[in-house]
Coordinates of C-alpha atoms in Angstrom, one line a residue:
Chain A
M1 CA 16.3 24.3 -1.3
A2 CA 12.6 24.2 -1.6
E3 CA 12.7 20.6 -2.6
L4 CA 15.0 19.7 0.5
V5 CA 12.5 21.4 2.8
L6 CA 9.7 19.7 1.3
F7 CA 11.5 16.1 1.4
I8 CA 12.4 16.6 5.1
V9 CA 9.0 18.0 6.0
F10 CA 6.8 15.3 4.2
G11 CA 9.4 12.6 4.5
I12 CA 9.0 12.9 8.5
I13 CA 5.3 12.8 7.9
A14 CA 5.3 9.8 5.6
V15 CA 7.6 7.8 8.0
V16 CA 5.5 8.9 11.3
G17 CA 2.3 8.0 9.6
G18 CA 3.6 4.6 8.5
L19 CA 4.9 3.8 12.2
A20 CA 1.6 5.2 13.4
M21 CA -0.3 2.7 11.4
V22 CA 2.2 -0.3 12.5
L23 CA 2.2 0.7 16.4
H24 CA -1.2 2.2 17.2
P25 CA -3.5 -0.3 18.9
N26 CA -6.3 1.6 17.4
P27 CA -7.0 0.5 13.8
V28 CA -8.9 3.7 12.9
H29 CA -5.8 6.0 14.2
G30 CA -3.7 3.4 11.8
A31 CA -5.8 4.1 8.9
L32 CA -5.4 7.9 9.4
G33 CA -1.8 7.6 9.7
L34 CA -1.6 5.6 6.4
M35 CA -3.7 8.2 5.0
A36 CA -1.2 11.0 5.9
T37 CA 1.6 8.8 4.4
M38 CA -0.2 8.4 1.3
L39 CA -0.8 12.3 1.1
S40 CA 2.8 13.1 1.7
L41 CA 3.8 10.7 -1.0
A42 CA 1.4 12.7 -3.6
V43 CA 3.5 15.7 -2.7
F44 CA 6.8 13.6 -3.4
Y45 CA 5.1 12.8 -6.8
V46 CA 4.4 16.5 -7.7
V47 CA 8.0 17.3 -6.9
N48 CA 9.2 14.2 -9.1
S49 CA 7.1 15.8 -12.2
G50 CA 4.3 13.0 -11.6
H51 CA 1.2 15.4 -11.7
F52 CA -1.3 13.0 -13.1
I53 CA 0.1 10.2 -10.6
A54 CA -0.1 12.7 -7.9
A55 CA -4.0 13.4 -8.6
V56 CA -4.5 9.8 -9.1
Q57 CA -2.7 9.0 -5.6
V58 CA -5.0 11.3 -3.7
V59 CA -8.3 10.3 -5.5
V60 CA -7.8 6.7 -5.8
Y61 CA -5.5 5.9 -2.8
A62 CA -6.2 8.5 -0.1
G63 CA -9.5 8.9 -1.2
A64 CA -11.2 5.7 -2.4
V65 CA -9.1 2.7 -1.2
M66 CA -8.7 4.5 2.5
T67 CA -12.3 5.4 2.7
L68 CA -13.1 1.6 2.0
F69 CA -10.7 0.6 4.8
L70 CA -12.3 3.0 7.3
F71 CA -15.6 1.9 6.2
V72 CA -14.8 -1.6 6.8
I73 CA -13.1 -1.2 10.1
M74 CA -16.2 0.6 11.1
L75 CA -18.8 -2.0 9.7
I76 CA -16.9 -5.0 11.4
G77 CA -16.6 -3.1 14.6
V78 CA -12.8 -3.2 15.3
D79 CA -12.7 0.5 16.0
K80 CA -11.7 -0.1 19.4
S81 CA -8.1 -0.4 20.8
E82 CA -6.9 -3.9 20.5
N83 CA -4.8 -5.9 22.8
L84 CA -1.5 -5.8 21.4
E85 CA 0.1 -8.5 23.8
E86 CA 2.2 -11.2 21.7
R87 CA 1.0 -14.8 22.4
L88 CA 3.8 -16.5 20.5
P89 CA 7.1 -16.3 22.2
L90 CA 10.0 -14.5 20.6
Q91 CA 7.8 -13.4 17.7
R92 CA 8.0 -9.7 18.6
Q93 CA 11.9 -9.7 18.8
L94 CA 12.1 -11.9 15.8
A95 CA 10.0 -9.7 13.6
I96 CA 11.8 -6.3 14.7
G97 CA 15.2 -8.1 14.2
L98 CA 14.0 -9.5 10.7
G99 CA 13.1 -5.8 10.0
V100 CA 16.1 -4.2 11.0
A101 CA 18.3 -6.9 9.0
F102 CA 16.3 -6.2 6.0
L103 CA 17.0 -2.4 6.3
V104 CA 20.7 -3.1 6.8
M105 CA 20.8 -5.3 3.8
I106 CA 18.9 -2.9 1.7
A107 CA 21.4 0.0 2.8
L108 CA 24.4 -2.0 2.1
I109 CA 23.4 -3.2 -1.5
G110 CA 22.1 0.3 -2.0
G111 CA 25.6 1.5 -0.8
N112 CA 27.3 -0.4 -3.5
A113 CA 25.1 0.3 -6.5
W114 CA 22.8 3.0 -5.6
I115 CA 22.0 4.5 -8.9
T116 CA 24.7 4.2 -11.7
A117 CA 22.5 5.7 -14.8
P118 CA 23.4 9.5 -15.4
Q119 CA 21.0 12.0 -14.4
A120 CA 18.9 12.9 -17.5
A121 CA 19.0 16.2 -18.9
T122 CA 15.2 16.7 -19.1
E123 CA 12.6 15.8 -16.6
P124 CA 9.7 13.6 -17.9
N125 CA 6.5 15.3 -18.4
G126 CA 4.0 13.7 -16.2
S127 CA 1.0 15.2 -17.7
V128 CA -2.2 13.6 -18.7
E129 CA -1.5 13.7 -22.4
A130 CA 1.8 12.3 -21.9
I131 CA 0.7 9.6 -19.8
A132 CA -2.4 8.6 -22.1
D133 CA -0.2 8.9 -25.2
L134 CA 2.1 5.9 -23.5
L135 CA -1.2 4.1 -22.2
F136 CA -3.0 3.9 -25.3
T137 CA 0.1 3.2 -27.8
E138 CA 3.0 1.2 -26.0
W139 CA 0.9 -0.1 -23.0
L140 CA -2.4 -0.8 -24.7
L141 CA -2.5 -4.4 -24.1
P142 CA -1.8 -4.4 -20.2
F143 CA -4.3 -1.5 -19.9
E144 CA -7.0 -3.5 -21.6
V145 CA -6.2 -6.4 -19.3
T146 CA -6.7 -4.1 -16.3
T147 CA -10.5 -3.9 -17.3
L148 CA -10.6 -7.5 -17.2
L149 CA -9.1 -7.6 -13.7
L150 CA -11.4 -5.1 -12.3
I151 CA -14.6 -6.8 -13.7
I152 CA -13.3 -9.9 -12.1
A153 CA -12.6 -8.1 -8.7
S154 CA -16.1 -6.8 -9.0
V155 CA -17.9 -9.8 -9.8
G156 CA -15.6 -11.3 -7.0
A157 CA -16.6 -9.0 -4.5
V158 CA -20.3 -9.3 -5.4
A159 CA -20.0 -13.1 -5.0
L160 CA -18.3 -13.2 -1.4
A161 CA -20.8 -10.4 -0.1
Q162 CA -23.7 -12.7 -1.0
F163 CA -22.5 -15.4 1.0
D164 CA -24.7 -16.3 3.6
P165 CA -24.0 -19.6 5.8
R166 CA -27.7 -20.2 6.7
K167 CA -29.1 -20.0 3.6
R168 CA -26.2 -22.4 2.1
E169 CA -27.1 -25.0 4.9
E170 CA -30.6 -25.0 3.9
E171 CA -29.6 -25.7 0.3
E172 CA -27.2 -28.5 1.0
Chain B
M1 CA 22.0 20.4 -0.8
E2 CA 20.1 18.9 -3.8
V3 CA 17.9 16.1 -3.1
T4 CA 18.8 13.4 -5.6
A5 CA 16.7 10.2 -6.5
G6 CA 18.8 8.1 -3.8
W7 CA 17.1 10.2 -1.2
Y8 CA 13.6 9.1 -2.5
L9 CA 15.0 5.5 -2.9
A10 CA 16.1 5.6 1.1
L11 CA 12.6 6.7 2.1
G12 CA 10.9 4.2 -0.1
A13 CA 13.1 1.7 1.4
L14 CA 12.4 2.6 4.9
L15 CA 8.6 2.7 4.1
F16 CA 8.9 -0.8 2.7
V17 CA 10.5 -1.9 6.0
I18 CA 8.0 -0.4 8.1
G19 CA 5.2 -2.3 6.3
A20 CA 7.0 -5.4 6.3
S21 CA 7.4 -5.0 10.1
G22 CA 3.8 -4.1 10.3
M23 CA 3.1 -7.4 8.5
L24 CA 5.0 -9.6 11.0
L25 CA 4.1 -7.5 14.1
R26 CA 0.6 -7.3 14.0
R27 CA -2.3 -9.7 14.2
N28 CA -5.3 -7.7 13.0
A29 CA -6.1 -8.7 9.3
L30 CA -6.8 -5.1 8.5
V31 CA -3.7 -3.7 9.7
M32 CA -1.9 -6.5 8.0
F33 CA -3.7 -5.6 5.0
M34 CA -3.0 -1.9 5.5
S35 CA 0.8 -2.6 5.8
I36 CA 0.6 -4.3 2.4
E37 CA -0.6 -0.9 0.9
L38 CA 2.2 0.7 2.6
M39 CA 4.5 -1.3 0.8
L40 CA 3.1 -1.1 -2.5
N41 CA 3.2 2.7 -2.0
A42 CA 6.9 2.5 -1.2
V43 CA 7.7 0.9 -4.3
N44 CA 5.6 3.5 -6.2
L45 CA 7.5 6.0 -4.7
T46 CA 10.8 4.4 -6.1
F47 CA 9.4 4.0 -9.6
V48 CA 8.5 7.9 -9.8
A49 CA 11.9 8.8 -8.5
I50 CA 13.9 6.5 -10.7
G51 CA 11.7 7.6 -13.5
R52 CA 12.5 11.2 -13.2
H53 CA 16.2 10.6 -12.5
V54 CA 16.5 8.6 -16.0
G55 CA 14.1 11.2 -17.8
D56 CA 11.8 8.2 -18.7
L57 CA 7.9 8.4 -18.2
N58 CA 7.3 4.7 -18.2
G59 CA 7.9 4.4 -14.5
Q60 CA 4.7 6.6 -14.1
V61 CA 3.0 4.2 -16.3
A62 CA 3.9 1.5 -14.0
V63 CA 2.7 3.2 -11.0
F64 CA -0.6 3.7 -12.7
F65 CA -0.9 -0.1 -13.3
V66 CA 0.2 -0.7 -9.5
M67 CA -2.6 1.4 -8.4
V68 CA -5.2 -0.3 -10.4
V69 CA -4.2 -3.7 -9.3
A70 CA -4.0 -2.5 -5.6
A71 CA -7.5 -1.1 -6.0
A72 CA -9.0 -4.5 -7.3
E73 CA -6.9 -6.3 -4.4
V74 CA -8.6 -4.2 -1.8
V75 CA -12.1 -4.8 -3.3
V76 CA -11.5 -8.5 -3.0
G77 CA -9.5 -8.7 0.1
L78 CA -12.0 -6.6 2.1
A79 CA -14.9 -8.8 0.7
I80 CA -13.0 -11.7 1.9
M81 CA -12.4 -10.1 5.2
I82 CA -16.2 -9.5 5.7
A83 CA -17.1 -12.8 4.8
V84 CA -14.8 -14.3 7.2
F85 CA -16.0 -12.0 10.0
R86 CA -19.5 -13.0 9.6
R87 CA -18.5 -16.5 10.5
R88 CA -15.9 -15.6 13.1
A89 CA -16.9 -12.5 14.4
S90 CA -13.1 -11.3 15.0
A91 CA -10.7 -9.6 12.7
S92 CA -7.5 -11.5 14.3
V93 CA -5.6 -14.0 11.9
D94 CA -5.0 -15.9 15.0
D95 CA -8.5 -17.3 15.3
L96 CA -8.4 -18.4 11.8
A97 CA -7.0 -22.0 12.5
M98 CA -9.9 -24.1 11.0
L99 CA -7.7 -25.6 8.4
K100 CA -5.0 -26.8 11.4
G101 CA -4.4 -30.7 11.0

């Protein structure tokens, strides 16, 4: 019963946050809507016994990633309401039509083969120890590769941030 | 009424469709980027819900890796956006038509 109430309340918050992100003309309000969605997803992770993942979701996603987004929105000064007028003919109708068609397709496929596996007797243990155990045994190589990915990302960000058109023209 | 994994899958599908629609409807590069994040989050929810249903922890490890990749992607993507903004002073993808023949 408690899970049903949690699902309804935070499900509504998640969907409304997502819709606000897509429909609100001001990107700052959109970012806050997405933050609400991410926090309610963290609640769902806790309900689904993913305690560590829920903490990472709050710290990394709702914390770091969304703060970075808000920072960039403020930095490049698009924190004003933008004009949502569509310049291409039929683009908006087509986009909404495709979205609805996609949802109907997922619902049809899901209606046929939603979940065939039987419900497990025990819930997974989503504690830090259990995740670390898997991460440092079975998933060790992918985990090491992510370090390479993060180094590439930080070097790439530094290289892109240093780009200065005037300086470059002088060099050429 | 019991909340089964199917409920979470339905919510994940709905959030994914909202993200995909945002990608198609909006022209602000930052909002399009946030739509991608919403789609990644929707898929993460399905991973965790199915992982609980089959009693397997590997779904949560997969979510962990998705988060790492998404964080790296955000860093590079926002750096590109700032680099583009310095040249064009606009966040709209409609203005980026330099490569048009």
